[in-house]
């Protein structure tokens, strides 16, 4: 099978995520996504091995994140009202109560001469 280009993979990612819109039931849609996300991440990681254009890969990752965010917005679970007890967990901390820094896509810029310097957690 011929690997997809970054743009073709981006289109496929969007189509497969939008397919969840046709699944009846909120929980069922989220279960579908729970199974789909690792598969789509693996496809992006496979692209990393065949696509020489780093920017094209980053566009594909951005497309993936935007499609997932759009799914979450369309199919959101009802949230509990504000609670100081729940919100006392923030800022995010690990098990040792060390702060966890949340990165941004800009943090993924490639150093000169490094080919696709990001791991699966980036996707």
PDB file of C-alpha atoms in Angstrom:
ATOM      1  CA  UNK A   1       0.000   0.000   0.000  1.00  0.00           C
ATOM      2  CA  UNK A   2       1.349   3.411  -0.973  1.00  0.00           C
ATOM      3  CA  UNK A   3       1.742   5.762   2.004  1.00  0.00           C
ATOM      4  CA  UNK A   4      -0.558   8.762   1.962  1.00  0.00           C
ATOM      5  CA  UNK A   5       0.791  12.267   1.543  1.00  0.00           C
ATOM      6  CA  UNK A   6       0.471  14.591   4.530  1.00  0.00           C
ATOM      7  CA  UNK A   7      -2.448  16.425   2.899  1.00  0.00           C
ATOM      8  CA  UNK A   8      -4.242  13.188   1.991  1.00  0.00           C
ATOM      9  CA  UNK A   9      -3.724  11.862   5.507  1.00  0.00           C
ATOM     10  CA  UNK A  10      -5.052  15.139   6.934  1.00  0.00           C
ATOM     11  CA  UNK A  11      -8.201  14.763   4.829  1.00  0.00           C
ATOM     12  CA  UNK A  12      -8.589  11.154   5.945  1.00  0.00           C
ATOM     13  CA  UNK A  13      -8.158  12.142   9.605  1.00  0.00           C
ATOM     14  CA  UNK A  14     -10.934  14.710   9.299  1.00  0.00           C
ATOM     15  CA  UNK A  15     -13.271  12.290   7.510  1.00  0.00           C
ATOM     16  CA  UNK A  16     -12.772   9.518  10.045  1.00  0.00           C
ATOM     17  CA  UNK A  17     -13.306  11.863  12.993  1.00  0.00           C
ATOM     18  CA  UNK A  18     -16.414  13.387  11.360  1.00  0.00           C
ATOM     19  CA  UNK A  19     -17.756   9.838  10.909  1.00  0.00           C
ATOM     20  CA  UNK A  20     -18.340   9.851  14.678  1.00  0.00           C
ATOM     21  CA  UNK A  21     -21.075  12.446  14.123  1.00  0.00           C
ATOM     22  CA  UNK A  22     -23.266   9.705  12.630  1.00  0.00           C
ATOM     23  CA  UNK A  23     -22.957   7.308  15.563  1.00  0.00           C
ATOM     24  CA  UNK A  24     -26.076   7.387  17.758  1.00  0.00           C
ATOM     25  CA  UNK A  25     -25.451   8.181  21.414  1.00  0.00           C
ATOM     26  CA  UNK A  26     -22.928  10.484  23.053  1.00  0.00           C
ATOM     27  CA  UNK A  27     -21.147   7.729  24.955  1.00  0.00           C
ATOM     28  CA  UNK A  28     -20.934   5.563  21.840  1.00  0.00           C
ATOM     29  CA  UNK A  29     -19.406   8.447  19.861  1.00  0.00           C
ATOM     30  CA  UNK A  30     -16.762   8.947  22.547  1.00  0.00           C
ATOM     31  CA  UNK A  31     -16.055   5.198  22.675  1.00  0.00           C
ATOM     32  CA  UNK A  32     -15.557   5.238  18.901  1.00  0.00           C
ATOM     33  CA  UNK A  33     -13.106   8.117  19.275  1.00  0.00           C
ATOM     34  CA  UNK A  34     -11.324   6.351  22.131  1.00  0.00           C
ATOM     35  CA  UNK A  35     -10.547   3.495  19.749  1.00  0.00           C
ATOM     36  CA  UNK A  36      -9.855   5.724  16.751  1.00  0.00           C
ATOM     37  CA  UNK A  37      -7.382   8.188  18.273  1.00  0.00           C
ATOM     38  CA  UNK A  38      -4.496   5.692  18.747  1.00  0.00           C
ATOM     39  CA  UNK A  39      -4.977   4.458  15.180  1.00  0.00           C
ATOM     40  CA  UNK A  40      -4.830   7.998  13.797  1.00  0.00           C
ATOM     41  CA  UNK A  41      -1.787   8.854  15.900  1.00  0.00           C
ATOM     42  CA  UNK A  42      -0.052   5.731  14.561  1.00  0.00           C
ATOM     43  CA  UNK A  43      -0.846   6.846  11.001  1.00  0.00           C
ATOM     44  CA  UNK A  44       0.764  10.220  11.701  1.00  0.00           C
ATOM     45  CA  UNK A  45       3.815   8.521  13.200  1.00  0.00           C
ATOM     46  CA  UNK A  46       4.054   6.318  10.079  1.00  0.00           C
ATOM     47  CA  UNK A  47       3.916   9.467   7.952  1.00  0.00           C
ATOM     48  CA  UNK A  48       6.878  10.787   9.906  1.00  0.00           C
ATOM     49  CA  UNK A  49       8.981   7.914   8.521  1.00  0.00           C
ATOM     50  CA  UNK A  50       8.094   8.593   4.873  1.00  0.00           C
ATOM     51  CA  UNK A  51       7.411  12.335   4.582  1.00  0.00           C
ATOM     52  CA  UNK A  52      10.562  14.469   4.223  1.00  0.00           C
ATOM     53  CA  UNK A  53       8.690  17.772   4.683  1.00  0.00           C
ATOM     54  CA  UNK A  54       8.612  18.589   8.398  1.00  0.00           C
ATOM     55  CA  UNK A  55       6.142  21.443   7.876  1.00  0.00           C
ATOM     56  CA  UNK A  56       3.721  19.105   6.080  1.00  0.00           C
ATOM     57  CA  UNK A  57       3.826  16.724   9.039  1.00  0.00           C
ATOM     58  CA  UNK A  58       3.203  19.590  11.451  1.00  0.00           C
ATOM     59  CA  UNK A  59       0.202  20.689   9.335  1.00  0.00           C
ATOM     60  CA  UNK A  60      -1.130  17.138   9.536  1.00  0.00           C
ATOM     61  CA  UNK A  61      -0.704  17.129  13.331  1.00  0.00           C
ATOM     62  CA  UNK A  62      -2.453  20.513  13.508  1.00  0.00           C
ATOM     63  CA  UNK A  63      -5.310  19.184  11.362  1.00  0.00           C
ATOM     64  CA  UNK A  64      -5.626  16.205  13.708  1.00  0.00           C
ATOM     65  CA  UNK A  65      -5.738  18.408  16.821  1.00  0.00           C
ATOM     66  CA  UNK A  66      -8.280  20.780  15.263  1.00  0.00           C
ATOM     67  CA  UNK A  67     -10.524  17.881  14.201  1.00  0.00           C
ATOM     68  CA  UNK A  68     -10.385  16.325  17.677  1.00  0.00           C
ATOM     69  CA  UNK A  69     -11.103  19.709  19.303  1.00  0.00           C
ATOM     70  CA  UNK A  70     -14.050  20.236  16.948  1.00  0.00           C
ATOM     71  CA  UNK A  71     -15.378  16.778  17.863  1.00  0.00           C
ATOM     72  CA  UNK A  72     -15.074  17.607  21.567  1.00  0.00           C
ATOM     73  CA  UNK A  73     -16.946  20.880  21.034  1.00  0.00           C
ATOM     74  CA  UNK A  74     -19.739  19.208  19.052  1.00  0.00           C
ATOM     75  CA  UNK A  75     -20.116  16.264  21.422  1.00  0.00           C
ATOM     76  CA  UNK A  76     -19.246  17.689  24.823  1.00  0.00           C
ATOM     77  CA  UNK A  77     -20.327  16.044  28.041  1.00  0.00           C
ATOM     78  CA  UNK A  78     -22.261  18.257  30.446  1.00  0.00           C
ATOM     79  CA  UNK A  79     -19.869  19.728  32.999  1.00  0.00           C
ATOM     80  CA  UNK A  80     -20.358  20.209  36.692  1.00  0.00           C
ATOM     81  CA  UNK A  81     -20.632  23.781  37.950  1.00  0.00           C
ATOM     82  CA  UNK A  82     -17.537  25.494  39.312  1.00  0.00           C
ATOM     83  CA  UNK A  83     -16.261  23.909  42.493  1.00  0.00           C
ATOM     84  CA  UNK A  84     -13.318  25.203  44.561  1.00  0.00           C
ATOM     85  CA  UNK A  85     -12.641  21.609  45.666  1.00  0.00           C
ATOM     86  CA  UNK A  86     -12.297  20.395  42.101  1.00  0.00           C
ATOM     87  CA  UNK A  87     -10.437  23.444  40.863  1.00  0.00           C
ATOM     88  CA  UNK A  88      -7.935  23.261  43.751  1.00  0.00           C
ATOM     89  CA  UNK A  89      -6.068  20.733  41.585  1.00  0.00           C
ATOM     90  CA  UNK A  90      -4.859  23.470  39.278  1.00  0.00           C
ATOM     91  CA  UNK A  91      -2.241  24.208  38.151  1.00  0.00           C
ATOM     92  CA  UNK A  92      -1.787  20.660  36.902  1.00  0.00           C
ATOM     93  CA  UNK A  93       0.565  18.569  39.029  1.00  0.00           C
ATOM     94  CA  UNK A  94       1.988  15.073  38.815  1.00  0.00           C
ATOM     95  CA  UNK A  95       1.884  12.385  41.529  1.00  0.00           C
ATOM     96  CA  UNK A  96       4.808  14.050  43.339  1.00  0.00           C
ATOM     97  CA  UNK A  97       2.954  17.414  43.217  1.00  0.00           C
ATOM     98  CA  UNK A  98       5.483  18.861  40.775  1.00  0.00           C
ATOM     99  CA  UNK A  99       3.981  21.382  38.332  1.00  0.00           C
ATOM    100  CA  UNK A 100       3.332  20.064  34.833  1.00  0.00           C
ATOM    101  CA  UNK A 101       4.046  22.467  31.985  1.00  0.00           C
ATOM    102  CA  UNK A 102       1.580  22.324  29.125  1.00  0.00           C
ATOM    103  CA  UNK A 103       3.307  22.948  25.801  1.00  0.00           C
ATOM    104  CA  UNK A 104       2.093  24.577  22.623  1.00  0.00           C
ATOM    105  CA  UNK A 105       2.599  23.581  18.984  1.00  0.00           C
ATOM    106  CA  UNK A 106       5.194  26.366  18.706  1.00  0.00           C
ATOM    107  CA  UNK A 107       7.317  24.361  21.169  1.00  0.00           C
ATOM    108  CA  UNK A 108       7.673  21.684  18.483  1.00  0.00           C
ATOM    109  CA  UNK A 109       9.832  23.733  16.147  1.00  0.00           C
ATOM    110  CA  UNK A 110      12.636  21.714  14.607  1.00  0.00           C
ATOM    111  CA  UNK A 111      16.240  22.571  15.479  1.00  0.00           C
ATOM    112  CA  UNK A 112      18.487  23.036  12.442  1.00  0.00           C
ATOM    113  CA  UNK A 113      19.603  19.740  10.974  1.00  0.00           C
ATOM    114  CA  UNK A 114      17.251  17.595  13.059  1.00  0.00           C
ATOM    115  CA  UNK A 115      14.740  15.482  11.181  1.00  0.00           C
ATOM    116  CA  UNK A 116      11.295  15.388  12.781  1.00  0.00           C
ATOM    117  CA  UNK A 117      12.483  15.776  16.360  1.00  0.00           C
ATOM    118  CA  UNK A 118       9.281  14.833  18.149  1.00  0.00           C
ATOM    119  CA  UNK A 119       7.828  11.689  19.621  1.00  0.00           C
ATOM    120  CA  UNK A 120       4.464  10.003  19.718  1.00  0.00           C
ATOM    121  CA  UNK A 121       3.368  12.134  22.721  1.00  0.00           C
ATOM    122  CA  UNK A 122       3.508  15.189  20.451  1.00  0.00           C
ATOM    123  CA  UNK A 123       0.866  13.710  18.192  1.00  0.00           C
TER     124      UNK A 123
END
